[in-house]
Short mmCIF file of C-alpha atoms in Angstrom, two decimals:
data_model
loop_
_atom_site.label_atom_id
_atom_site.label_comp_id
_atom_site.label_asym_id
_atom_site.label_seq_id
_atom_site.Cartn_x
_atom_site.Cartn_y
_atom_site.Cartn_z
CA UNK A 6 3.71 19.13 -8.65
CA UNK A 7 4.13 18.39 -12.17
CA UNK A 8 2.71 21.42 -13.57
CA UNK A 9 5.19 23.59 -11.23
CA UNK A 10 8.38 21.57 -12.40
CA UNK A 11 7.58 22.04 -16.28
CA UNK A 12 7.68 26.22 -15.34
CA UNK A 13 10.40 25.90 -12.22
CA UNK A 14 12.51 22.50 -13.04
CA UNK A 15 13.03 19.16 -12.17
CA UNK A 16 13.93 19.75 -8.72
CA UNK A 17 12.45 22.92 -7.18
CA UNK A 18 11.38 24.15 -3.23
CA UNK A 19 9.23 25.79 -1.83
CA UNK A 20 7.42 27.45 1.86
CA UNK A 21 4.71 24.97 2.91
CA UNK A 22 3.57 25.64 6.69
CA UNK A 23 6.95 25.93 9.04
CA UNK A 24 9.10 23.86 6.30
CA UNK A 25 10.96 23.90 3.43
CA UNK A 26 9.37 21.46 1.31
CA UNK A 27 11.81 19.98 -2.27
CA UNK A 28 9.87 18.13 -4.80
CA UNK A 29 11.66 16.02 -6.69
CA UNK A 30 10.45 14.92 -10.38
CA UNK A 31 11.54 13.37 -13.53
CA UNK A 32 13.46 9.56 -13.04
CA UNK A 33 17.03 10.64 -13.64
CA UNK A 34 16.70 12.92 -9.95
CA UNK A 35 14.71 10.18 -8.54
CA UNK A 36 16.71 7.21 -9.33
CA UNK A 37 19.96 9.67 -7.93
CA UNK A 38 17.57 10.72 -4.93
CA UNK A 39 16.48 7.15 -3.87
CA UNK A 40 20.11 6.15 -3.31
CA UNK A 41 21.06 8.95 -1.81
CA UNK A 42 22.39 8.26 2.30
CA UNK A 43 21.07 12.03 3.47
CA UNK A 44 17.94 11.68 2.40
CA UNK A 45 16.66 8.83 3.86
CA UNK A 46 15.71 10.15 7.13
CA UNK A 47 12.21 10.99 8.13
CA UNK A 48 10.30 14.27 9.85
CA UNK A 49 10.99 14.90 12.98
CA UNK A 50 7.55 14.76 14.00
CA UNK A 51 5.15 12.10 13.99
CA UNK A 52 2.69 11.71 10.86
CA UNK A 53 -0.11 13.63 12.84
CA UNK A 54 1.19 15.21 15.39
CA UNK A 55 -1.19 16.24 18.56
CA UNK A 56 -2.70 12.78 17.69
CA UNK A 57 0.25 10.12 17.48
CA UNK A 58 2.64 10.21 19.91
CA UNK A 59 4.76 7.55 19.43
CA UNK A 60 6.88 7.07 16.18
CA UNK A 61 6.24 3.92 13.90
CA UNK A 62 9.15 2.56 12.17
CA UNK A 63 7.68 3.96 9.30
CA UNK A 64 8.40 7.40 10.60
CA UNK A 65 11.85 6.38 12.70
CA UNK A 66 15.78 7.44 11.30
CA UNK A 67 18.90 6.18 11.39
CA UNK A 68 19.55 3.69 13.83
CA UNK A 69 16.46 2.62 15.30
CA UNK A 70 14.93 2.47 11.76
CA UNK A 71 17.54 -0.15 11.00
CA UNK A 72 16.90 -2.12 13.94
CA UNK A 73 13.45 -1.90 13.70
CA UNK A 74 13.36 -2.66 9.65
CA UNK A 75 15.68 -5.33 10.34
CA UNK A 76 13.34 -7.26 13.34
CA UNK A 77 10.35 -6.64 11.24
CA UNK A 78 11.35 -8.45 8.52
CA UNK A 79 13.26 -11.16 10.10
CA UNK A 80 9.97 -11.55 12.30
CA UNK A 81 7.60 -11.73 8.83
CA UNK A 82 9.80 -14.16 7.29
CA UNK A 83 9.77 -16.32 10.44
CA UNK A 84 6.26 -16.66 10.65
CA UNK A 85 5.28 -17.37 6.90
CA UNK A 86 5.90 -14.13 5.07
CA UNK A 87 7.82 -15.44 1.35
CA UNK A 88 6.62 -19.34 2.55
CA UNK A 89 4.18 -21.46 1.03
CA UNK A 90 2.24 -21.84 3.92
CA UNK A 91 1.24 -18.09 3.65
CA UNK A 92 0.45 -18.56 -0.04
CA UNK A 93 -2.25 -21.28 1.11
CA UNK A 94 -3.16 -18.97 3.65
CA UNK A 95 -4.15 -17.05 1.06
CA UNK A 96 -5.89 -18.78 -1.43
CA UNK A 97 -8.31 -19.56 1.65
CA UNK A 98 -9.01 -16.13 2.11
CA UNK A 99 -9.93 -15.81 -1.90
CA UNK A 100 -12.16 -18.84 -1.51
CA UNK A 101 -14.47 -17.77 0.94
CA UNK A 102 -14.27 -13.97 -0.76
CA UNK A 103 -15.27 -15.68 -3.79
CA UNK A 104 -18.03 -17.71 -1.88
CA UNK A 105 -19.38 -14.22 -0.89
CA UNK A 106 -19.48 -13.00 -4.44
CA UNK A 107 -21.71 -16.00 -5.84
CA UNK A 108 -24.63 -15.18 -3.00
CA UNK A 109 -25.04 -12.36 -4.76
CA UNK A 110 -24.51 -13.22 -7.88
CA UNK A 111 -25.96 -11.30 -11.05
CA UNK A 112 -26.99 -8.72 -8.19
CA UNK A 113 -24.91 -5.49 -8.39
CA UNK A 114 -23.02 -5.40 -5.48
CA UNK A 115 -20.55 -3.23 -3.72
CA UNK A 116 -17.39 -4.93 -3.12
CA UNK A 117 -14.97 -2.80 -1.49
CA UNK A 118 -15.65 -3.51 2.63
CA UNK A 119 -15.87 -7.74 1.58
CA UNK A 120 -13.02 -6.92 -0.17
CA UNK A 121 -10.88 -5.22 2.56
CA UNK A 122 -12.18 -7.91 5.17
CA UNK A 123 -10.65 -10.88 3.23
CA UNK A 124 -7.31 -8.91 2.13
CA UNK A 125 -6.86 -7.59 5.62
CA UNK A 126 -6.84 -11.38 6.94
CA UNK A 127 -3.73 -11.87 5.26
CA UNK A 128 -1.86 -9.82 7.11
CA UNK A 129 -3.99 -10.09 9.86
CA UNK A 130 -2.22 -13.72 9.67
CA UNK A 131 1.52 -12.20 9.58
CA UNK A 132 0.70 -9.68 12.31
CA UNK A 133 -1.89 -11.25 14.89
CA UNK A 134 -1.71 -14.94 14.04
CA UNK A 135 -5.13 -15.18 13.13
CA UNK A 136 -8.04 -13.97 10.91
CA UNK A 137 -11.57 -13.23 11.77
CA UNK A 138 -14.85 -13.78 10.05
CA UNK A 139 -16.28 -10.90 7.94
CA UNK A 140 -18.94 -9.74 10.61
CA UNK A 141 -15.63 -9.79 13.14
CA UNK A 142 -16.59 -6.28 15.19
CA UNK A 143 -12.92 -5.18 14.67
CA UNK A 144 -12.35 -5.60 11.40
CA UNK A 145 -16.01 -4.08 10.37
CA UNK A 146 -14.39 -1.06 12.72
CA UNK A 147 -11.18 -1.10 10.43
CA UNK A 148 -13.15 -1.48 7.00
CA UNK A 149 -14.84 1.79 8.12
CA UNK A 150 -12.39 3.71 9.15
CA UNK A 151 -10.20 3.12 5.63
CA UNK A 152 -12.71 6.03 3.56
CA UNK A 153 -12.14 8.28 6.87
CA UNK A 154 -8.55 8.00 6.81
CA UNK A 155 -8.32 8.12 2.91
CA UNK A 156 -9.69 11.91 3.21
CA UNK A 157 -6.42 12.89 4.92
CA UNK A 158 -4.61 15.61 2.14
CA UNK A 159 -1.33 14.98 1.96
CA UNK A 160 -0.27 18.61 2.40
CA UNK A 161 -2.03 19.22 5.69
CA UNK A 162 -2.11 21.55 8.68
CA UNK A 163 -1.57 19.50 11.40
CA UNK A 164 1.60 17.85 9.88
CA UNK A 165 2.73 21.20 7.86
CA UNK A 166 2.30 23.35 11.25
CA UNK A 167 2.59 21.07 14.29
CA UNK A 168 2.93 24.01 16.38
CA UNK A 169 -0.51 24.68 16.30
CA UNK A 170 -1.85 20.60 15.73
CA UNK A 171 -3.37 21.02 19.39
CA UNK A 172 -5.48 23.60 18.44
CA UNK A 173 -6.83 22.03 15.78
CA UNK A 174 -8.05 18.90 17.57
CA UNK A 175 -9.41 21.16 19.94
CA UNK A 176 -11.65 22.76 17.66
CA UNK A 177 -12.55 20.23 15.87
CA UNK A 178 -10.99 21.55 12.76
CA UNK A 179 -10.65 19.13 9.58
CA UNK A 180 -13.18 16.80 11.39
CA UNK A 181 -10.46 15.39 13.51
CA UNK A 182 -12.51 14.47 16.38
CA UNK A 183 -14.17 11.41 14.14
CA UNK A 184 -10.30 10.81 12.98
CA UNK A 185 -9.03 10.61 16.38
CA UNK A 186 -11.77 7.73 17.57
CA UNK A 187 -11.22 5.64 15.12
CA UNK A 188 -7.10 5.96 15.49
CA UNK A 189 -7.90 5.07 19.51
CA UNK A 190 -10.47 2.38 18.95
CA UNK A 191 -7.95 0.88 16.72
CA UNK A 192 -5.11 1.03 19.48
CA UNK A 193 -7.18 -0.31 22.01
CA UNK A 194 -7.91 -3.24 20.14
CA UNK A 195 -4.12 -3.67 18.96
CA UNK A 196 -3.04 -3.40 22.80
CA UNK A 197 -5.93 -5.97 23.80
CA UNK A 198 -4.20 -8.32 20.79
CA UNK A 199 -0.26 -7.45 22.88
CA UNK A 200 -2.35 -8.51 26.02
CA UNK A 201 -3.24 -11.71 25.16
CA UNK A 202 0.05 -12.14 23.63
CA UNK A 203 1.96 -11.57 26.82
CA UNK A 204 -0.39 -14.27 28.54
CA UNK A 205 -0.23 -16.60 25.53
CA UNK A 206 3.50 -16.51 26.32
CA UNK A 207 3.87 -17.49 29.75
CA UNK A 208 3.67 -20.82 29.34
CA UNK A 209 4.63 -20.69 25.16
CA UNK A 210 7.80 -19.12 24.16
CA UNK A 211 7.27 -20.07 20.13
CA UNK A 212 6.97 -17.08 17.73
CA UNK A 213 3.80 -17.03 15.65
CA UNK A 214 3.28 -13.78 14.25
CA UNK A 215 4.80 -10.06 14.55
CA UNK A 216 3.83 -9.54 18.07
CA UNK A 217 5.08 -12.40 19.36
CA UNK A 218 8.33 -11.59 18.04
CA UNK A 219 8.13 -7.93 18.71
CA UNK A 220 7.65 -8.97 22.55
CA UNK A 221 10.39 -11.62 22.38
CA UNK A 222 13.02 -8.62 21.26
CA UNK A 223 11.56 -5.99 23.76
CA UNK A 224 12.10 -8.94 26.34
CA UNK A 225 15.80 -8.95 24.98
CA UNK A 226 16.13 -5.26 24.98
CA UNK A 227 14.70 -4.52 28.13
CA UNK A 228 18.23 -3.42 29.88
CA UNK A 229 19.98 -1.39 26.77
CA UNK A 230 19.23 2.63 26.94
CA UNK A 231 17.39 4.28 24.94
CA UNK A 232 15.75 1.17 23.42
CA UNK A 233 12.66 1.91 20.87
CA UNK A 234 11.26 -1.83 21.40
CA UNK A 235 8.45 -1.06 23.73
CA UNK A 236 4.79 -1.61 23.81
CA UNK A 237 4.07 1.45 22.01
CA UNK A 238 5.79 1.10 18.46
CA UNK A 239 4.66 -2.39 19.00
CA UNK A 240 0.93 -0.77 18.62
CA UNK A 241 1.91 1.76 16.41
CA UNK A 242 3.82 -1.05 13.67
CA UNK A 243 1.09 -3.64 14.32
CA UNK A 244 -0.98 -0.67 13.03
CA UNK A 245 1.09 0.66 10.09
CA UNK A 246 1.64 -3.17 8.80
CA UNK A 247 -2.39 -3.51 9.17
CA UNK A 248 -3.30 -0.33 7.39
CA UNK A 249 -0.96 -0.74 4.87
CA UNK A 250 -1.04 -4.67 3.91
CA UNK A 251 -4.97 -4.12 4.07
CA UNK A 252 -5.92 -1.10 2.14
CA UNK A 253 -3.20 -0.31 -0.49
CA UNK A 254 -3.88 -3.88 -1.78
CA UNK A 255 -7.67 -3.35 -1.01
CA UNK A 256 -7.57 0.36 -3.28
CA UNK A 257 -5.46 -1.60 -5.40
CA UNK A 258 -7.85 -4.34 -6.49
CA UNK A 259 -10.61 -2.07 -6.71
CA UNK A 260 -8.82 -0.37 -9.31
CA UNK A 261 -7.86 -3.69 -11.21
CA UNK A 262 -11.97 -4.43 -11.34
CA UNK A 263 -12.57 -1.31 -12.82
CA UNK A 264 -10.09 -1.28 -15.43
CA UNK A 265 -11.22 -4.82 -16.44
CA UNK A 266 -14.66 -3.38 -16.65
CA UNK A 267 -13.57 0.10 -18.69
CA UNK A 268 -11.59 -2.18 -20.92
CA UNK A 269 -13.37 -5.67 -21.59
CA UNK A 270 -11.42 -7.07 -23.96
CA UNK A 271 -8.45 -7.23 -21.20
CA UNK A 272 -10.55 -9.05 -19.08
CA UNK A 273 -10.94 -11.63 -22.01
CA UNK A 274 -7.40 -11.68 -23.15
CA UNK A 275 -6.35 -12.84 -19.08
CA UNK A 276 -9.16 -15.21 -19.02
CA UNK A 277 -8.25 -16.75 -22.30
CA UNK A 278 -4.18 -16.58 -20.83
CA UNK A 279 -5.79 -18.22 -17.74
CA UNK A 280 -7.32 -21.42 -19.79
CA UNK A 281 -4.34 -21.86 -21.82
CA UNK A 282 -1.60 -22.41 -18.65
CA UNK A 283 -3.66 -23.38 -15.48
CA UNK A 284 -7.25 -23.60 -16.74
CA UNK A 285 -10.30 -22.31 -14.63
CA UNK A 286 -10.39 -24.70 -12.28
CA UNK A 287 -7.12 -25.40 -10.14
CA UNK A 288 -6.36 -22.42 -7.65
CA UNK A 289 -3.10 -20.40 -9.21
CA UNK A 290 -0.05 -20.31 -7.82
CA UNK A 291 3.23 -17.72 -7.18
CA UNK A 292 4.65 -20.13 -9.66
CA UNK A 293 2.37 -19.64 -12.59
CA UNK A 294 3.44 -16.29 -13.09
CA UNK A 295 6.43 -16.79 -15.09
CA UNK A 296 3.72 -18.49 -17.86
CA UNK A 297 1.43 -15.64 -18.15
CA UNK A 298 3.00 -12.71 -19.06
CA UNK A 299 -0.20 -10.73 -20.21
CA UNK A 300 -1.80 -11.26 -16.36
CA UNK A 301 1.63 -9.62 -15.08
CA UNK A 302 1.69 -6.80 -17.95
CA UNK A 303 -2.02 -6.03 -16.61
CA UNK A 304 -0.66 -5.77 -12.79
CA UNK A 305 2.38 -3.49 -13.62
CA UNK A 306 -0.15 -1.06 -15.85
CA UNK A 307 -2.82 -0.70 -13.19
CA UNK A 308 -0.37 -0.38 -10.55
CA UNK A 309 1.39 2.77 -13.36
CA UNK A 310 -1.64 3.92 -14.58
CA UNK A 311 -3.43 4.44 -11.44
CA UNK A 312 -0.29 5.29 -9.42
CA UNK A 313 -1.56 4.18 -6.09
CA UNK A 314 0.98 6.53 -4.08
CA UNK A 315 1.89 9.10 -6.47
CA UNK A 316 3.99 11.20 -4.07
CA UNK A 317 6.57 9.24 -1.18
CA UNK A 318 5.63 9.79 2.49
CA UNK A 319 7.98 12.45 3.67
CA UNK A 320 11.69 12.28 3.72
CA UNK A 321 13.75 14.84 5.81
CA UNK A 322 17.41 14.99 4.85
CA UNK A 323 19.71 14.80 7.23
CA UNK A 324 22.58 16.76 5.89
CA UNK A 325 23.17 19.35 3.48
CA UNK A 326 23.20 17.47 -0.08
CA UNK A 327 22.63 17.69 -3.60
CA UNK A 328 20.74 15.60 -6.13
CA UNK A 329 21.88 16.55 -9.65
CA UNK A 330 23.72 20.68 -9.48
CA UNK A 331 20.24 20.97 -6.81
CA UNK A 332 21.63 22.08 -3.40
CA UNK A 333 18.99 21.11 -1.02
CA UNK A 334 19.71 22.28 3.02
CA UNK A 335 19.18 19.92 5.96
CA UNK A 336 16.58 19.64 7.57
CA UNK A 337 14.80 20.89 4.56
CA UNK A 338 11.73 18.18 4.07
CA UNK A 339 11.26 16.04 0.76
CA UNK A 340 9.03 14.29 -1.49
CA UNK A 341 9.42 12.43 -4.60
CA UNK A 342 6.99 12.65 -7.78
CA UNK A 343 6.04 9.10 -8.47
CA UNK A 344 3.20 9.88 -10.59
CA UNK A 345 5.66 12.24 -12.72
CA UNK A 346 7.38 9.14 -13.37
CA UNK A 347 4.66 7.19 -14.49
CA UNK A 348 3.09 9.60 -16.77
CA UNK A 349 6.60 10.99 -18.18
CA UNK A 350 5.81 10.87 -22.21
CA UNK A 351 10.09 10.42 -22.42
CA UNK A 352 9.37 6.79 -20.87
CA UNK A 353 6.23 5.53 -21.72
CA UNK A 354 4.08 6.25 -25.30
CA UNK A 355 1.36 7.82 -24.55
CA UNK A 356 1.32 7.38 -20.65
CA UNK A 357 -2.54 8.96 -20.38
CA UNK A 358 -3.73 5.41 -22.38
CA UNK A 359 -4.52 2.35 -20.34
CA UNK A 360 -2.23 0.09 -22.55
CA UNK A 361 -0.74 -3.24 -20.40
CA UNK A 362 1.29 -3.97 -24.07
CA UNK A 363 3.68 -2.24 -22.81
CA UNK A 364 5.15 -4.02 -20.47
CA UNK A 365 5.15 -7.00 -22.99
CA UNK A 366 8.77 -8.38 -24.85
CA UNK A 367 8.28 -8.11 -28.76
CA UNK A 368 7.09 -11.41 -29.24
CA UNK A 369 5.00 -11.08 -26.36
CA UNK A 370 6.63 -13.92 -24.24
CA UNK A 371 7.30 -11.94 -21.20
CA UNK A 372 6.36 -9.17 -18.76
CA UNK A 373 9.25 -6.50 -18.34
CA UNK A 374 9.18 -4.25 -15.25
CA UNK A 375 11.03 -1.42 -16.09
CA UNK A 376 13.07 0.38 -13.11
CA UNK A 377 11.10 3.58 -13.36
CA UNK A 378 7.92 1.75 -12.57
CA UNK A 379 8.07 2.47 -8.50
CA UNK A 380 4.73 1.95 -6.64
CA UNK A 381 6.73 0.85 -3.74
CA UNK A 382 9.45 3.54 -3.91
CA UNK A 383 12.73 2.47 -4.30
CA UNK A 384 16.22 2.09 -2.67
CA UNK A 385 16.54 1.35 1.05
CA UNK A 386 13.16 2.69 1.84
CA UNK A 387 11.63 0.34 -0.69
CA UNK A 388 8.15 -1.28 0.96
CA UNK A 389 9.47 -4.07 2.53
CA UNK A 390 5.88 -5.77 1.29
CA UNK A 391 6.43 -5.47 -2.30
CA UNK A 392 7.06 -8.91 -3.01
CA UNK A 393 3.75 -10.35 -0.44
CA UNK A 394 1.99 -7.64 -2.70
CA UNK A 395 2.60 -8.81 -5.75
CA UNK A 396 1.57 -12.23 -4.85
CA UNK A 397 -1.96 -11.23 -3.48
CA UNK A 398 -2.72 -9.10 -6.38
CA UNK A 399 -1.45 -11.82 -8.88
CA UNK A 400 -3.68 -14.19 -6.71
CA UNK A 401 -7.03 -12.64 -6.49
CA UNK A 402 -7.03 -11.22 -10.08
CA UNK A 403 -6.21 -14.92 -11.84
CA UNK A 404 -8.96 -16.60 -9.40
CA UNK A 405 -11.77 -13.59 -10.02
CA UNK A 406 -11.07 -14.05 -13.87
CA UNK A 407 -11.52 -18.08 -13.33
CA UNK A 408 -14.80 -17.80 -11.94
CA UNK A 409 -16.88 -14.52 -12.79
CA UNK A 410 -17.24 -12.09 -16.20
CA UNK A 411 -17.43 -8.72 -13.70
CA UNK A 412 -19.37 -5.55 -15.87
CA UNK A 413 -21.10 -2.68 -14.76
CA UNK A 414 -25.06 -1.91 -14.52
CA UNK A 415 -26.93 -1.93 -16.94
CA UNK A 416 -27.17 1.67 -19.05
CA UNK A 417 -23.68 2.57 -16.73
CA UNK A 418 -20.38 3.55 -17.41
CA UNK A 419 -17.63 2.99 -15.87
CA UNK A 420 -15.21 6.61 -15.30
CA UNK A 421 -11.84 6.13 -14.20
CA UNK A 422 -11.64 10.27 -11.94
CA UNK A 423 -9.51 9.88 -8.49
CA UNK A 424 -8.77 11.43 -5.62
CA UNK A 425 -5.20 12.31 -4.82
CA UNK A 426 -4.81 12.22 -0.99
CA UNK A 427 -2.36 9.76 0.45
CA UNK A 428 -3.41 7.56 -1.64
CA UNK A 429 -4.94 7.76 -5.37
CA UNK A 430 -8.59 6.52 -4.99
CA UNK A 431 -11.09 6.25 -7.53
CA UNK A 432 -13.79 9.24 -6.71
CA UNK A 433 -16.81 7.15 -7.16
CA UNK A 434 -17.16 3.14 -6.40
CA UNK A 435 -20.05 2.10 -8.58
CA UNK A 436 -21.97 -1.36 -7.94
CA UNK A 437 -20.65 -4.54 -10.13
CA UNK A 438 -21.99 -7.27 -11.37
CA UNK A 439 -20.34 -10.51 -11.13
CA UNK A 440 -21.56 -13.50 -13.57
CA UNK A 441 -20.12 -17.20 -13.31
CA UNK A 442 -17.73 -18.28 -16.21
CA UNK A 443 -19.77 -20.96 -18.38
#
C-alpha cells in the first residue's frame, strides 16, 4: 500500500473483489480521515461472511454501534476495567506466569501459548468473571486456535466476494473447514458461559462481568423493535473482547521479548531504570509510569516499530465525502495505512532503526507520545482497550525485567521478518532463555 501511494498518491482506489476499496496514507489524510462522520461506518457484511452470521459491535454502524459501544464500556468500567482491583488482578496473573518461567529456567523455552493463557485471564476476568488454570481445556482450545486465525490475509475472498463465501466453505477452499471448528467450538463454549449466567442470575441480580451486564440490558430491551441486544452479539462481543484483549497483547509481548533480545543493551538500560525507582523486588504499579520514562519510550517504539495492526479493519463510508481534494463515493470501502504512518521518514529519523530515544524529551525526563503514533486507531473508533493495554504491557515488561536476563540460544540470532495478515506477527518464534536477575 505504500509502494502504490509513492507512484498513485496519498489517497488512491482501487477494484478489489465486488468493491471499491480507498487506501488512505500519509498522517495529514489520516488525522482528517479519523474525524471524519461518513466514514465511520462499517461493511455491510459480516467479517467472514458464510461463516459469521451475526454482527459484533465491532462490525455494527450508526446507531446500534453507539448503543452497543456505549453498554460495553459502561459494563467494563463497572466490573473493574480502569480500577485497582483489576490492576491486582493482574499482577496475579504475572506471578504465576512468572512462576512458570523459573521451572524452566536456563532451559530454552517457548513462551507464546503460557503467554496467551495468563494474558487471556485478564480479560477473561472483565468478560466471564473468572480465569482458569493453564491446562483449562478452553483456553488450551483458544491458545490454538490464535496461529490458525492469524493466517487469515487481510485482503481475502470470502470477505472481498461474499457472493461466492458459500462456495468456498463448501470446498474447503483456504482451509476453512479447520477455521470454521475452531470459530464454533469457541461459540459453544461462550454460549455454555451465557448459560450459566442466566442461572447464576435467578436468584443474583449483581453485575460481575460483561455478560452479566449484557443480559441485564437485553432483559431491559426485550420489548423495543429492532433491538441488537440478544444472545447472539452477546457471543459474538464476548468473542471479539476475548480475541482481541488476549492475542494483540499476547503478539504484542512477544515482540517486546524479542526486541529486548535483538537489542541487549535496552534490556539493561530498563532494568537499570527499574532499580533506580521501584527496585526488583516490589510488584510495579500503573503509577510508576510517570518515573520511568525509558520503560514507556521502549513500549511506544515496539508498539511503532512493529506496527501490530498496520492497516484499520474496514470502514465503509456512508455518504459521498472527501478527505483532502479526494472525492471518495459511498458505499465505496476504506482502509487506513497505519504502518505508512509509522515508517513515514517526514516524522520519525530513520523509522527502519529500532531507536526507543525517540520518544524521549531532550533531557530525557519524559516519554512523549506523539499523535501520529496510532496502534489503536484513532477518533471515535479508537480501541476502547487502549488504556487496559497499556497497563498490561507496562506490567509484564517491568516485572519480566525484575526477575530474568531473557537471550536467545546459544550460536542463535535473533531476526526481526513478519507476517502481515491481520495482524503483524513475527515469522518465526524461536526458543528463549530466561536467567534469574542476581
Amino acid at each position: 500500500m505504500t509502494e502504490l501511494s509513492a507512484k498513485y498518491g496519498p489517497v488512491f482506489s482501487f477494484k478489489c473483489g465486488q468493491f471499491d476499496v480507498v487506501v488512505i496514507n500519509q498522517w495529514k489524510f489520516i488525522k482528517e480521515a479519523l474525524a471524519n462522520e461518513h466514514l465511520l461506518g462499517r461493511p455491510k457484511e459480516t467479517t467472514i461472511p458464510g461463516v459469521i452470521e451475526h454482527a459484533s459491535l465491532i462490525e455494527m454502524s450508526g446507531e446500534s454501534w453507539k448503543q452497543q459501544r456505549r453498554v460495553a464500556l459502561t459494563v467494563l468500567r463497572d466490573v473493574g476495567l480502569g480500577k485497582s482491583e483489576m490492576e491486582d488482578s493482574i499482577r496475579d496473573q504475572i506471578k504465576s506466569f512468572t512462576e512458570v518461567i523459573k521451572s524452566s529456567e536456563g532451559k530454552p523455552i517457548t513462551v507464546a501459548d503460557k503467554l496467551f493463557l495468563s494474558v487471556s485471564n485478564n480479560i477473561s476476568k472483565l468478560v466471564f468473571g473468572q480465569t482458569s488454570a493453564y491446562d483449562d481445556p478452553a483456553s488450551l482450545l483458544m491458545a490454538k486456535m490464535m496461529p490458525e486465525a492469524g493466517k487469515m490475509k487481510f485482503f481475502n475472498v470470502q470477505q472481498f466476494m461474499p457472493i461466492i463465501a458459500n462456495l468456498v466453505i463448501k470446498l474447503n477452499l483456504f482451509n476453512m473447514t479447520e477455521i470454521i471448528s475452531h470459530i464454533r467450538k469457541f461459540e459453544s463454549h461462550i454460549l455454555d458461559e451465557v448459560n450459566i449466567h442466566k442461572t447464576k442470575n435467578t436468584d443474583d441480580n449483581s453485575i460481575k462481568d460483561y455478560i452479566d451486564g449484557f443480559l441485564h440490558e437485553i432483559s431491559k430491551r426485550q420489548n423495543e423493535k429492532d433491538s441488537t441486544f440478544h444472545v447472539n452479539t452477546l457471543q459474538r462481543n464476548a468473542a471479539l473482547f476475548y480475541f482481541a484483549g488476549s492475542d494483540t497483547i499476547t503478539t504484542t509481548l512477544q515482540w517486546m521479548m524479542f526486541y529486548l533480545v535483538k537489542y541487549p543493551e535496552y534490556q539493561n538500560k530498563i532494568r537499570e531504570e527499574i532499580k533506580q525507582t521501584i527496585g526488583l523486588n516490589r510488584q510495579p504499579e500503573n503509577v510508576d509510569r510517570k518515573q520511568m520514562p525509558f520503560t514507556m519510550a521502549f513500549i511506544y517504539e515496539t508498539l511503532r516499530h512493529s506496527s501490530l495492526v498496520p492497516l484499520n479493519i474496514l470502514r465503509r463510508a456512508t455518504e459521498d465525502t472527501k478527505v483532502g481534494d479526494f472525492s471518495i463515493p459511498k458505499d465505496s470501502l476504506v482502509t487506513f495505512n497505519f504502518w505508512s504512518v509509522h515508517r513515514d521518514p517526514n516524522l520519525w529519523d530513520n523509522p527502519e532503526l529500532f531507536k526507543p530515544e525517540r520518544f524521549l524529551n531532550e533531557d530525557k525526563s519524559k516519554a512523549i507520545k506523539p499523535p501520529y503514533l496510532i496502534p489503536f486507531s484513532g477518533g471515535r473508533r479508537v480501541c476502547p482497550g487502549e488504556s487496559f493495554a497499556y497497563l498490561q504491557l507496562f506490567l509484564y515488561l517491568v516485572s519480566f525485567l525484575q526477575q530474568f536476563e531473557i537471550s536467545a540460544e546459544p550460536g542463535k540470532d535473533i531476526h526481526l521478518e513478519s507476517v502481515q495478515n491481520f495482524v503483524t506477527r513475527k515469522k518465526e518464534l524461536p526458543n528463549l532463555i530466561f536467567k534469574s536477575v542476581d
